[in-house]
Amino acid sequence: MPAPGEHVTASNGRSNTDNDGAPSPVSGSPEALSVEEIYRRHGHMVLRRARALLRDDNDALDVLQQIFLSLLDEPERFTGRASVTTWLYRVTTNRCLNRLRDSSTRARLLEQRGASLLAGEPRADATEWAIARQLLDRMPDELAQVTIYHAIDGMTQQEIAEVLGCSRRHVGNLLERARRWARSAEDTSRPPFPRPGRRP
Amino acid sequence: MIHPQRMPTSECLSGYALDKLLAEELDAAASEHVRGHLAGCTACAARFAEMEALQREFLAEPPAALASRRPSRNSLRVVDGGRSAGRAAGSDEPARSARRSLMPGPRTMAALAGLAAAAVVAMLAWPASTGDHLGEHAGARTKGAIAVALHVEHDGRARPAADGARVHPGDILHFSYTASRPGHLAIVSRDGAGTGSIYLSDGDRAAAITPGSEVAAPTSVVLDDVLGGETLYFLMCHEAIALEPVRRGLEQSAADPVVPGCVIQSMTIEKRALLR
């Protein structure tokens, strides 16, 4: 039966990615952890990141619950090939992205974005990554993931590769594509009305 | 592996690196690198302290995502070893040992309690009044309802089951209910061979239930090896009706049962042989 009695194998050593080019040995012995124990040890991290991505406490709590109830129901989802933190980073990001694409969340985000545009506020930070952050719900999956890891989590390319289970080179390519996507999205999303200080 | 190379925008540590340190998932070299940076960077040290505080706060009062809930006390009687399951007292038919009831352990019940909300397979409104001939979940609804949830345990893992769920011999059916008022609940079934069984009862009668949320039934059912479709009927009744006539009726007719004073809903499960 699943948790509290269920045990999943978790590695407390270095994560072992299953990317093609850069295998990393797992150090230390795998330690069996119950789902409840994983919740207590890592739940704070899931909640913190979900809050940062969704900017809504209720949505973040929903994501937290969904992730751990899924794990309770199907503990085989965690294969043990990566560390618990690595796996939860990936799962949390994916759940939050799905949430961002949900219609009611989308409406709230559009409202927030629209409100700042209508107020004529210049973008607080004109960098492409700031733009990309605002458009996560519209970005293709892979690009949205790397944008989150890079622009919100501040991760290195190697760290992103570890979470995604791919090569660092692939991460570099994805980041470049995300930049280009954000640039073209910015070009099409400029408001038609003048910003403060400019003549119409 | 935490790699020092990063995008040129920042030399500080990522949240990922700090989370891995907090989770004690870094090897010695990476841990030393991270701690060395924390010692010399007030911004990262402050971030790490904040993460540690959040962790302490979470541990002190974790959100109820996995709150274990004790099943409420209710008047359902434990069925011992399954001998009485499916057979009225005094019946001369032998109990089918291949289909047995068992009592789920406390951990199972606690785990299932948290999942039951996602597995409602029957929602029965309280019967309008005693004596009404209600053969289906329809008609005037009065206040109060009962929701029944089903989980199927296979190879030690449980999953919520919906209508048409595929199951296998040896799987275990776990039931739970949420009720807003007291009443009587019974679960009976007709399997692929046309055999009627009683899955939830108090002896040979519908079991008295008390209001509660996601109350796990004290007994579960191990499925036997009769393959094919099986229809489960959930009866919500005013009275503790006798179930043997209902069970016999299931064997005598392929029609859905009609029981005065009870609202009934049904679902089917499809029992397939396991492919090895």
mmCIF file with all atom_site columns, N, CA and C in Angstrom, chain A residues 1 3 5 12-15 36 39-40 42-45 48 61 73 75-76 83-86 89 150 153-159 162-163 168 179, chain B residues 1-3 5-7 14-17 19-20 22-25 27 51 54-55 58-59 63 65-66 68 107-108 111 153 156-160:
data_model
loop_
_atom_site.group_PDB
_atom_site.id
_atom_site.type_symbol
_atom_site.label_atom_id
_atom_site.label_alt_id
_atom_site.label_comp_id
_atom_site.label_asym_id
_atom_site.label_entity_id
_atom_site.label_seq_id
_atom_site.pdbx_PDB_ins_code
_atom_site.Cartn_x
_atom_site.Cartn_y
_atom_site.Cartn_z
_atom_site.occupancy
_atom_site.B_iso_or_equiv
_atom_site.pdbx_formal_charge
_atom_site.auth_seq_id
_atom_site.auth_comp_id
_atom_site.auth_asym_id
_atom_site.auth_atom_id
_atom_site.pdbx_PDB_model_num
ATOM 1   N N  . MET A 1 1   ? 0.856  -1.189 0.000   1.00 0.00 ? 1   MET A N  1
ATOM 2   C CA . MET A 1 1   ? 0.000  0.000  0.000   1.00 0.00 ? 1   MET A CA 1
ATOM 3   C C  . MET A 1 1   ? 0.889  1.235  0.000   1.00 0.00 ? 1   MET A C  1
ATOM 4   N N  . ALA A 1 3   ? 2.039  5.252  0.752   1.00 0.00 ? 3   ALA A N  1
ATOM 5   C CA . ALA A 1 3   ? 2.393  5.928  1.998   1.00 0.00 ? 3   ALA A CA 1
ATOM 6   C C  . ALA A 1 3   ? 1.190  6.093  2.898   1.00 0.00 ? 3   ALA A C  1
ATOM 7   N N  . GLY A 1 5   ? 2.975  3.830  4.427   1.00 0.00 ? 5   GLY A N  1
ATOM 8   C CA . GLY A 1 5   ? 3.799  2.631  4.469   1.00 0.00 ? 5   GLY A CA 1
ATOM 9   C C  . GLY A 1 5   ? 4.691  2.455  3.268   1.00 0.00 ? 5   GLY A C  1
ATOM 10  N N  . ASN A 1 12  ? 20.547 9.993  -1.934  1.00 0.00 ? 12  ASN A N  1
ATOM 11  C CA . ASN A 1 12  ? 21.004 11.198 -1.264  1.00 0.00 ? 12  ASN A CA 1
ATOM 12  C C  . ASN A 1 12  ? 22.391 11.591 -1.725  1.00 0.00 ? 12  ASN A C  1
ATOM 13  N N  . GLY A 1 13  ? 22.832 10.975 -2.799  1.00 0.00 ? 13  GLY A N  1
ATOM 14  C CA . GLY A 1 13  ? 24.129 11.377 -3.333  1.00 0.00 ? 13  GLY A CA 1
ATOM 15  C C  . GLY A 1 13  ? 23.943 12.277 -4.525  1.00 0.00 ? 13  GLY A C  1
ATOM 16  N N  . ARG A 1 14  ? 24.929 12.342 -5.386  1.00 0.00 ? 14  ARG A N  1
ATOM 17  C CA . ARG A 1 14  ? 24.807 13.151 -6.570  1.00 0.00 ? 14  ARG A CA 1
ATOM 18  C C  . ARG A 1 14  ? 23.729 12.555 -7.466  1.00 0.00 ? 14  ARG A C  1
ATOM 19  N N  . SER A 1 15  ? 23.085 13.426 -8.217  1.00 0.00 ? 15  SER A N  1
ATOM 20  C CA . SER A 1 15  ? 22.017 12.921 -9.077  1.00 0.00 ? 15  SER A CA 1
ATOM 21  C C  . SER A 1 15  ? 22.619 12.183 -10.251 1.00 0.00 ? 15  SER A C  1
ATOM 22  N N  . GLU A 1 36  ? 5.619  10.207 2.776   1.00 0.00 ? 36  GLU A N  1
ATOM 23  C CA . GLU A 1 36  ? 5.387  11.205 3.826   1.00 0.00 ? 36  GLU A CA 1
ATOM 24  C C  . GLU A 1 36  ? 6.688  11.893 4.226   1.00 0.00 ? 36  GLU A C  1
ATOM 25  N N  . TYR A 1 39  ? 7.680  14.281 1.630   1.00 0.00 ? 39  TYR A N  1
ATOM 26  C CA . TYR A 1 39  ? 6.836  15.472 1.772   1.00 0.00 ? 39  TYR A CA 1
ATOM 27  C C  . TYR A 1 39  ? 7.383  16.401 2.842   1.00 0.00 ? 39  TYR A C  1
ATOM 28  N N  . ARG A 1 40  ? 7.742  15.842 3.975   1.00 0.00 ? 40  ARG A N  1
ATOM 29  C CA . ARG A 1 40  ? 8.238  16.674 5.065   1.00 0.00 ? 40  ARG A CA 1
ATOM 30  C C  . ARG A 1 40  ? 9.591  17.300 4.717   1.00 0.00 ? 40  ARG A C  1
ATOM 31  N N  . HIS A 1 42  ? 10.946 17.807 1.600   1.00 0.00 ? 42  HIS A N  1
ATOM 32  C CA . HIS A 1 42  ? 11.027 18.567 0.355   1.00 0.00 ? 42  HIS A CA 1
ATOM 33  C C  . HIS A 1 42  ? 9.783  19.387 0.042   1.00 0.00 ? 42  HIS A C  1
ATOM 34  N N  . GLY A 1 43  ? 8.731  19.199 0.788   1.00 0.00 ? 43  GLY A N  1
ATOM 35  C CA . GLY A 1 43  ? 7.494  19.910 0.499   1.00 0.00 ? 43  GLY A CA 1
ATOM 36  C C  . GLY A 1 43  ? 7.663  21.420 0.494   1.00 0.00 ? 43  GLY A C  1
ATOM 37  N N  . HIS A 1 44  ? 8.494  21.926 1.409   1.00 0.00 ? 44  HIS A N  1
ATOM 38  C CA . HIS A 1 44  ? 8.703  23.378 1.499   1.00 0.00 ? 44  HIS A CA 1
ATOM 39  C C  . HIS A 1 44  ? 9.267  23.916 0.184   1.00 0.00 ? 44  HIS A C  1
ATOM 40  N N  . MET A 1 45  ? 10.127 23.127 -0.441  1.00 0.00 ? 45  MET A N  1
ATOM 41  C CA . MET A 1 45  ? 10.766 23.550 -1.684  1.00 0.00 ? 45  MET A CA 1
ATOM 42  C C  . MET A 1 45  ? 9.731  23.593 -2.815  1.00 0.00 ? 45  MET A C  1
ATOM 43  N N  . ARG A 1 48  ? 7.501  26.597 -2.194  1.00 0.00 ? 48  ARG A N  1
ATOM 44  C CA . ARG A 1 48  ? 8.194  27.868 -2.446  1.00 0.00 ? 48  ARG A CA 1
ATOM 45  C C  . ARG A 1 48  ? 8.282  28.133 -3.951  1.00 0.00 ? 48  ARG A C  1
ATOM 46  N N  . LEU A 1 61  ? -0.625 25.765 -3.330  1.00 0.00 ? 61  LEU A N  1
ATOM 47  C CA . LEU A 1 61  ? -1.005 24.667 -2.425  1.00 0.00 ? 61  LEU A CA 1
ATOM 48  C C  . LEU A 1 61  ? -1.650 23.529 -3.205  1.00 0.00 ? 61  LEU A C  1
ATOM 49  N N  . ASP A 1 73  ? -0.189 7.829  -4.881  1.00 0.00 ? 73  ASP A N  1
ATOM 50  C CA . ASP A 1 73  ? -0.978 6.898  -5.675  1.00 0.00 ? 73  ASP A CA 1
ATOM 51  C C  . ASP A 1 73  ? -0.117 6.036  -6.574  1.00 0.00 ? 73  ASP A C  1
ATOM 52  N N  . PRO A 1 75  ? 3.760  5.598  -6.637  1.00 0.00 ? 75  PRO A N  1
ATOM 53  C CA . PRO A 1 75  ? 5.137  5.875  -6.231  1.00 0.00 ? 75  PRO A CA 1
ATOM 54  C C  . PRO A 1 75  ? 6.164  5.489  -7.286  1.00 0.00 ? 75  PRO A C  1
ATOM 55  N N  . GLU A 1 76  ? 5.759  4.660  -8.239  1.00 0.00 ? 76  GLU A N  1
ATOM 56  C CA . GLU A 1 76  ? 6.715  4.272  -9.287  1.00 0.00 ? 76  GLU A CA 1
ATOM 57  C C  . GLU A 1 76  ? 7.049  5.424  -10.219 1.00 0.00 ? 76  GLU A C  1
ATOM 58  N N  . SER A 1 83  ? 18.077 12.542 -8.132  1.00 0.00 ? 83  SER A N  1
ATOM 59  C CA . SER A 1 83  ? 17.820 12.766 -6.716  1.00 0.00 ? 83  SER A CA 1
ATOM 60  C C  . SER A 1 83  ? 16.384 13.263 -6.552  1.00 0.00 ? 83  SER A C  1
ATOM 61  N N  . VAL A 1 84  ? 15.908 13.210 -5.330  1.00 0.00 ? 84  VAL A N  1
ATOM 62  C CA . VAL A 1 84  ? 14.538 13.660 -5.070  1.00 0.00 ? 84  VAL A CA 1
ATOM 63  C C  . VAL A 1 84  ? 14.379 15.129 -5.441  1.00 0.00 ? 84  VAL A C  1
ATOM 64  N N  . THR A 1 85  ? 15.353 15.952 -5.055  1.00 0.00 ? 85  THR A N  1
ATOM 65  C CA . THR A 1 85  ? 15.280 17.392 -5.366  1.00 0.00 ? 85  THR A CA 1
ATOM 66  C C  . THR A 1 85  ? 15.207 17.618 -6.855  1.00 0.00 ? 85  THR A C  1
ATOM 67  N N  . THR A 1 86  ? 16.056 16.940 -7.609  1.00 0.00 ? 86  THR A N  1
ATOM 68  C CA . THR A 1 86  ? 16.078 17.077 -9.066  1.00 0.00 ? 86  THR A CA 1
ATOM 69  C C  . THR A 1 86  ? 14.728 16.683 -9.653  1.00 0.00 ? 86  THR A C  1
ATOM 70  N N  . TYR A 1 89  ? 12.020 19.215 -8.749  1.00 0.00 ? 89  TYR A N  1
ATOM 71  C CA . TYR A 1 89  ? 12.154 20.447 -9.527  1.00 0.00 ? 89  TYR A CA 1
ATOM 72  C C  . TYR A 1 89  ? 11.430 20.281 -10.868 1.00 0.00 ? 89  TYR A C  1
ATOM 73  N N  . HIS A 1 150 ? 16.355 29.051 -15.784 1.00 0.00 ? 150 HIS A N  1
ATOM 74  C CA . HIS A 1 150 ? 17.399 30.053 -15.946 1.00 0.00 ? 150 HIS A CA 1
ATOM 75  C C  . HIS A 1 150 ? 17.008 31.391 -15.309 1.00 0.00 ? 150 HIS A C  1
ATOM 76  N N  . ASP A 1 153 ? 14.871 30.420 -11.437 1.00 0.00 ? 153 ASP A N  1
ATOM 77  C CA . ASP A 1 153 ? 15.672 29.670 -10.461 1.00 0.00 ? 153 ASP A CA 1
ATOM 78  C C  . ASP A 1 153 ? 17.142 30.065 -10.477 1.00 0.00 ? 153 ASP A C  1
ATOM 79  N N  . GLY A 1 154 ? 17.562 30.775 -11.534 1.00 0.00 ? 154 GLY A N  1
ATOM 80  C CA . GLY A 1 154 ? 18.961 31.209 -11.601 1.00 0.00 ? 154 GLY A CA 1
ATOM 81  C C  . GLY A 1 154 ? 19.941 30.064 -11.742 1.00 0.00 ? 154 GLY A C  1
ATOM 82  N N  . MET A 1 155 ? 19.534 28.999 -12.430 1.00 0.00 ? 155 MET A N  1
ATOM 83  C CA . MET A 1 155 ? 20.385 27.811 -12.520 1.00 0.00 ? 155 MET A CA 1
ATOM 84  C C  . MET A 1 155 ? 21.402 27.915 -13.636 1.00 0.00 ? 155 MET A C  1
ATOM 85  N N  . THR A 1 156 ? 22.514 27.214 -13.465 1.00 0.00 ? 156 THR A N  1
ATOM 86  C CA . THR A 1 156 ? 23.517 27.131 -14.514 1.00 0.00 ? 156 THR A CA 1
ATOM 87  C C  . THR A 1 156 ? 23.029 26.160 -15.590 1.00 0.00 ? 156 THR A C  1
ATOM 88  N N  . GLN A 1 157 ? 23.713 26.212 -16.735 1.00 0.00 ? 157 GLN A N  1
ATOM 89  C CA . GLN A 1 157 ? 23.325 25.298 -17.812 1.00 0.00 ? 157 GLN A CA 1
ATOM 90  C C  . GLN A 1 157 ? 23.524 23.840 -17.378 1.00 0.00 ? 157 GLN A C  1
ATOM 91  N N  . GLN A 1 158 ? 24.570 23.588 -16.610 1.00 0.00 ? 158 GLN A N  1
ATOM 92  C CA . GLN A 1 158 ? 24.816 22.225 -16.151 1.00 0.00 ? 158 GLN A CA 1
ATOM 93  C C  . GLN A 1 158 ? 23.719 21.762 -15.201 1.00 0.00 ? 158 GLN A C  1
ATOM 94  N N  . GLU A 1 159 ? 23.282 22.659 -14.342 1.00 0.00 ? 159 GLU A N  1
ATOM 95  C CA . GLU A 1 159 ? 22.216 22.313 -13.405 1.00 0.00 ? 159 GLU A CA 1
ATOM 96  C C  . GLU A 1 159 ? 20.923 22.047 -14.168 1.00 0.00 ? 159 GLU A C  1
ATOM 97  N N  . GLU A 1 162 ? 20.992 18.753 -15.701 1.00 0.00 ? 162 GLU A N  1
ATOM 98  C CA . GLU A 1 162 ? 20.781 17.702 -14.701 1.00 0.00 ? 162 GLU A CA 1
ATOM 99  C C  . GLU A 1 162 ? 19.296 17.489 -14.465 1.00 0.00 ? 162 GLU A C  1
ATOM 100 N N  . VAL A 1 163 ? 18.559 18.583 -14.371 1.00 0.00 ? 163 VAL A N  1
ATOM 101 C CA . VAL A 1 163 ? 17.119 18.456 -14.106 1.00 0.00 ? 163 VAL A CA 1
ATOM 102 C C  . VAL A 1 163 ? 16.384 17.906 -15.325 1.00 0.00 ? 163 VAL A C  1
ATOM 103 N N  . ARG A 1 168 ? 24.397 19.536 -21.693 1.00 0.00 ? 168 ARG A N  1
ATOM 104 C CA . ARG A 1 168 ? 24.533 20.981 -21.485 1.00 0.00 ? 168 ARG A CA 1
ATOM 105 C C  . ARG A 1 168 ? 24.424 21.716 -22.810 1.00 0.00 ? 168 ARG A C  1
ATOM 106 N N  . ARG A 1 179 ? 15.396 32.818 -26.032 1.00 0.00 ? 179 ARG A N  1
ATOM 107 C CA . ARG A 1 179 ? 15.687 34.251 -26.199 1.00 0.00 ? 179 ARG A CA 1
ATOM 108 C C  . ARG A 1 179 ? 15.058 34.757 -27.479 1.00 0.00 ? 179 ARG A C  1
ATOM 109 N N  . MET B 2 1   ? 25.701 17.436 -10.289 1.00 0.00 ? 1   MET B N  1
ATOM 110 C CA . MET B 2 1   ? 26.986 18.055 -9.977  1.00 0.00 ? 1   MET B CA 1
ATOM 111 C C  . MET B 2 1   ? 26.832 19.563 -10.117 1.00 0.00 ? 1   MET B C  1
ATOM 112 N N  . ILE B 2 2   ? 27.215 20.277 -9.107  1.00 0.00 ? 2   ILE B N  1
ATOM 113 C CA . ILE B 2 2   ? 27.101 21.733 -9.159  1.00 0.00 ? 2   ILE B CA 1
ATOM 114 C C  . ILE B 2 2   ? 28.310 22.271 -9.894  1.00 0.00 ? 2   ILE B C  1
ATOM 115 N N  . HIS B 2 3   ? 28.074 22.979 -10.940 1.00 0.00 ? 3   HIS B N  1
ATOM 116 C CA . HIS B 2 3   ? 29.154 23.449 -11.786 1.00 0.00 ? 3   HIS B CA 1
ATOM 117 C C  . HIS B 2 3   ? 29.288 24.941 -11.599 1.00 0.00 ? 3   HIS B C  1
ATOM 118 N N  . GLN B 2 5   ? 30.413 27.182 -13.579 1.00 0.00 ? 5   GLN B N  1
ATOM 119 C CA . GLN B 2 5   ? 30.184 28.027 -14.742 1.00 0.00 ? 5   GLN B CA 1
ATOM 120 C C  . GLN B 2 5   ? 28.704 28.405 -14.841 1.00 0.00 ? 5   GLN B C  1
ATOM 121 N N  . ARG B 2 6   ? 28.428 29.628 -15.081 1.00 0.00 ? 6   ARG B N  1
ATOM 122 C CA . ARG B 2 6   ? 27.039 30.066 -15.182 1.00 0.00 ? 6   ARG B CA 1
ATOM 123 C C  . ARG B 2 6   ? 26.927 31.205 -16.179 1.00 0.00 ? 6   ARG B C  1
ATOM 124 N N  . MET B 2 7   ? 25.698 31.584 -16.453 1.00 0.00 ? 7   MET B N  1
ATOM 125 C CA . MET B 2 7   ? 25.456 32.710 -17.320 1.00 0.00 ? 7   MET B CA 1
ATOM 126 C C  . MET B 2 7   ? 26.098 33.948 -16.700 1.00 0.00 ? 7   MET B C  1
ATOM 127 N N  . SER B 2 14  ? 22.414 29.217 -7.381  1.00 0.00 ? 14  SER B N  1
ATOM 128 C CA . SER B 2 14  ? 21.015 29.067 -7.774  1.00 0.00 ? 14  SER B CA 1
ATOM 129 C C  . SER B 2 14  ? 20.220 28.517 -6.588  1.00 0.00 ? 14  SER B C  1
ATOM 130 N N  . GLY B 2 15  ? 18.904 28.678 -6.658  1.00 0.00 ? 15  GLY B N  1
ATOM 131 C CA . GLY B 2 15  ? 18.033 28.077 -5.660  1.00 0.00 ? 15  GLY B CA 1
ATOM 132 C C  . GLY B 2 15  ? 18.182 26.567 -5.663  1.00 0.00 ? 15  GLY B C  1
ATOM 133 N N  . TYR B 2 16  ? 18.436 26.013 -6.807  1.00 0.00 ? 16  TYR B N  1
ATOM 134 C CA . TYR B 2 16  ? 18.622 24.569 -6.964  1.00 0.00 ? 16  TYR B CA 1
ATOM 135 C C  . TYR B 2 16  ? 19.806 24.082 -6.126  1.00 0.00 ? 16  TYR B C  1
ATOM 136 N N  . ALA B 2 17  ? 20.924 24.810 -6.246  1.00 0.00 ? 17  ALA B N  1
ATOM 137 C CA . ALA B 2 17  ? 22.119 24.431 -5.480  1.00 0.00 ? 17  ALA B CA 1
ATOM 138 C C  . ALA B 2 17  ? 21.825 24.501 -3.985  1.00 0.00 ? 17  ALA B C  1
ATOM 139 N N  . ASP B 2 19  ? 18.898 24.307 -2.541  1.00 0.00 ? 19  ASP B N  1
ATOM 140 C CA . ASP B 2 19  ? 17.944 23.247 -2.179  1.00 0.00 ? 19  ASP B CA 1
ATOM 141 C C  . ASP B 2 19  ? 18.657 21.916 -2.027  1.00 0.00 ? 19  ASP B C  1
ATOM 142 N N  . LYS B 2 20  ? 19.602 21.664 -2.888  1.00 0.00 ? 20  LYS B N  1
ATOM 143 C CA . LYS B 2 20  ? 20.320 20.390 -2.797  1.00 0.00 ? 20  LYS B CA 1
ATOM 144 C C  . LYS B 2 20  ? 21.191 20.351 -1.537  1.00 0.00 ? 20  LYS B C  1
ATOM 145 N N  . LEU B 2 22  ? 20.432 21.929 1.240   1.00 0.00 ? 22  LEU B N  1
ATOM 146 C CA . LEU B 2 22  ? 19.464 21.763 2.324   1.00 0.00 ? 22  LEU B CA 1
ATOM 147 C C  . LEU B 2 22  ? 18.994 20.307 2.442   1.00 0.00 ? 22  LEU B C  1
ATOM 148 N N  . ALA B 2 23  ? 18.897 19.650 1.296   1.00 0.00 ? 23  ALA B N  1
ATOM 149 C CA . ALA B 2 23  ? 18.420 18.261 1.278   1.00 0.00 ? 23  ALA B CA 1
ATOM 150 C C  . ALA B 2 23  ? 19.551 17.257 1.485   1.00 0.00 ? 23  ALA B C  1
ATOM 151 N N  . GLU B 2 24  ? 20.770 17.801 1.681   1.00 0.00 ? 24  GLU B N  1
ATOM 152 C CA . GLU B 2 24  ? 21.947 16.939 1.876   1.00 0.00 ? 24  GLU B CA 1
ATOM 153 C C  . GLU B 2 24  ? 22.143 15.989 0.708   1.00 0.00 ? 24  GLU B C  1
ATOM 154 N N  . GLU B 2 25  ? 21.989 16.526 -0.491  1.00 0.00 ? 25  GLU B N  1
ATOM 155 C CA . GLU B 2 25  ? 22.139 15.700 -1.688  1.00 0.00 ? 25  GLU B CA 1
ATOM 156 C C  . GLU B 2 25  ? 23.427 16.006 -2.445  1.00 0.00 ? 25  GLU B C  1
ATOM 157 N N  . ASP B 2 27  ? 27.522 15.990 -3.016  1.00 0.00 ? 27  ASP B N  1
ATOM 158 C CA . ASP B 2 27  ? 28.680 15.236 -2.576  1.00 0.00 ? 27  ASP B CA 1
ATOM 159 C C  . ASP B 2 27  ? 29.637 16.199 -1.863  1.00 0.00 ? 27  ASP B C  1
ATOM 160 N N  . MET B 2 51  ? 15.439 30.171 3.200   1.00 0.00 ? 51  MET B N  1
ATOM 161 C CA . MET B 2 51  ? 14.971 28.845 2.801   1.00 0.00 ? 51  MET B CA 1
ATOM 162 C C  . MET B 2 51  ? 14.929 27.917 4.010   1.00 0.00 ? 51  MET B C  1
ATOM 163 N N  . LEU B 2 54  ? 11.866 28.774 5.980   1.00 0.00 ? 54  LEU B N  1
ATOM 164 C CA . LEU B 2 54  ? 10.658 28.240 5.326   1.00 0.00 ? 54  LEU B CA 1
ATOM 165 C C  . LEU B 2 54  ? 10.530 26.751 5.588   1.00 0.00 ? 54  LEU B C  1
ATOM 166 N N  . GLN B 2 55  ? 11.666 26.072 5.574   1.00 0.00 ? 55  GLN B N  1
ATOM 167 C CA . GLN B 2 55  ? 11.649 24.639 5.839   1.00 0.00 ? 55  GLN B CA 1
ATOM 168 C C  . GLN B 2 55  ? 11.186 24.364 7.262   1.00 0.00 ? 55  GLN B C  1
ATOM 169 N N  . PHE B 2 58  ? 7.504  24.965 7.515   1.00 0.00 ? 58  PHE B N  1
ATOM 170 C CA . PHE B 2 58  ? 6.776  23.884 6.856   1.00 0.00 ? 58  PHE B CA 1
ATOM 171 C C  . PHE B 2 58  ? 6.728  22.653 7.747   1.00 0.00 ? 58  PHE B C  1
ATOM 172 N N  . LEU B 2 59  ? 7.842  22.345 8.373   1.00 0.00 ? 59  LEU B N  1
ATOM 173 C CA . LEU B 2 59  ? 7.896  21.170 9.254   1.00 0.00 ? 59  LEU B CA 1
ATOM 174 C C  . LEU B 2 59  ? 7.011  21.362 10.480  1.00 0.00 ? 59  LEU B C  1
ATOM 175 N N  . PRO B 2 63  ? 1.185  21.994 5.363   1.00 0.00 ? 63  PRO B N  1
ATOM 176 C CA . PRO B 2 63  ? -0.161 22.069 4.800   1.00 0.00 ? 63  PRO B CA 1
ATOM 177 C C  . PRO B 2 63  ? -0.749 20.681 4.721   1.00 0.00 ? 63  PRO B C  1
ATOM 178 N N  . ALA B 2 65  ? -1.732 18.528 2.783   1.00 0.00 ? 65  ALA B N  1
ATOM 179 C CA . ALA B 2 65  ? -1.754 17.746 1.548   1.00 0.00 ? 65  ALA B CA 1
ATOM 180 C C  . ALA B 2 65  ? -1.751 16.271 1.826   1.00 0.00 ? 65  ALA B C  1
ATOM 181 N N  . LEU B 2 66  ? -1.035 15.868 2.885   1.00 0.00 ? 66  LEU B N  1
ATOM 182 C CA . LEU B 2 66  ? -0.964 14.458 3.209   1.00 0.00 ? 66  LEU B CA 1
ATOM 183 C C  . LEU B 2 66  ? -1.390 14.203 4.636   1.00 0.00 ? 66  LEU B C  1
ATOM 184 N N  . SER B 2 68  ? -2.854 12.750 7.584   1.00 0.00 ? 68  SER B N  1
ATOM 185 C CA . SER B 2 68  ? -3.493 11.462 7.826   1.00 0.00 ? 68  SER B CA 1
ATOM 186 C C  . SER B 2 68  ? -4.778 11.691 8.568   1.00 0.00 ? 68  SER B C  1
ATOM 187 N N  . ARG B 2 107 ? -2.662 1.980  8.336   1.00 0.00 ? 107 ARG B N  1
ATOM 188 C CA . ARG B 2 107 ? -1.927 2.808  7.390   1.00 0.00 ? 107 ARG B CA 1
ATOM 189 C C  . ARG B 2 107 ? -2.698 2.901  6.079   1.00 0.00 ? 107 ARG B C  1
ATOM 190 N N  . THR B 2 108 ? -3.257 1.787  5.654   1.00 0.00 ? 108 THR B N  1
ATOM 191 C CA . THR B 2 108 ? -4.034 1.775  4.425   1.00 0.00 ? 108 THR B CA 1
ATOM 192 C C  . THR B 2 108 ? -5.219 2.695  4.555   1.00 0.00 ? 108 THR B C  1
ATOM 193 N N  . ALA B 2 111 ? -4.132 6.272  4.484   1.00 0.00 ? 111 ALA B N  1
ATOM 194 C CA . ALA B 2 111 ? -3.704 6.682  3.142   1.00 0.00 ? 111 ALA B CA 1
ATOM 195 C C  . ALA B 2 111 ? -4.905 6.834  2.224   1.00 0.00 ? 111 ALA B C  1
ATOM 196 N N  . GLU B 2 153 ? -6.646 -1.969 -5.137  1.00 0.00 ? 153 GLU B N  1
ATOM 197 C CA . GLU B 2 153 ? -5.261 -2.238 -4.774  1.00 0.00 ? 153 GLU B CA 1
ATOM 198 C C  . GLU B 2 153 ? -4.745 -3.399 -5.622  1.00 0.00 ? 153 GLU B C  1
ATOM 199 N N  . GLY B 2 156 ? 0.003  -4.274 -4.164  1.00 0.00 ? 156 GLY B N  1
ATOM 200 C CA . GLY B 2 156 ? 0.407  -3.405 -3.067  1.00 0.00 ? 156 GLY B CA 1
ATOM 201 C C  . GLY B 2 156 ? 0.217  -1.930 -3.316  1.00 0.00 ? 156 GLY B C  1
ATOM 202 N N  . ARG B 2 157 ? -0.300 -1.548 -4.482  1.00 0.00 ? 157 ARG B N  1
ATOM 203 C CA . ARG B 2 157 ? -0.506 -0.124 -4.753  1.00 0.00 ? 157 ARG B CA 1
ATOM 204 C C  . ARG B 2 157 ? -1.975 0.108  -5.071  1.00 0.00 ? 157 ARG B C  1
ATOM 205 N N  . ALA B 2 158 ? -2.522 1.177  -4.519  1.00 0.00 ? 158 ALA B N  1
ATOM 206 C CA . ALA B 2 158 ? -3.932 1.484  -4.709  1.00 0.00 ? 158 ALA B CA 1
ATOM 207 C C  . ALA B 2 158 ? -4.096 2.642  -5.672  1.00 0.00 ? 158 ALA B C  1
ATOM 208 N N  . ARG B 2 159 ? -5.165 2.555  -6.455  1.00 0.00 ? 159 ARG B N  1
ATOM 209 C CA . ARG B 2 159 ? -5.477 3.659  -7.356  1.00 0.00 ? 159 ARG B CA 1
ATOM 210 C C  . ARG B 2 159 ? -6.984 3.872  -7.320  1.00 0.00 ? 159 ARG B C  1
ATOM 211 N N  . PRO B 2 160 ? -7.412 5.109  -7.550  1.00 0.00 ? 160 PRO B N  1
ATOM 212 C CA . PRO B 2 160 ? -8.857 5.327  -7.602  1.00 0.00 ? 160 PRO B CA 1
ATOM 213 C C  . PRO B 2 160 ? -9.433 4.602  -8.814  1.00 0.00 ? 160 PRO B C  1
#
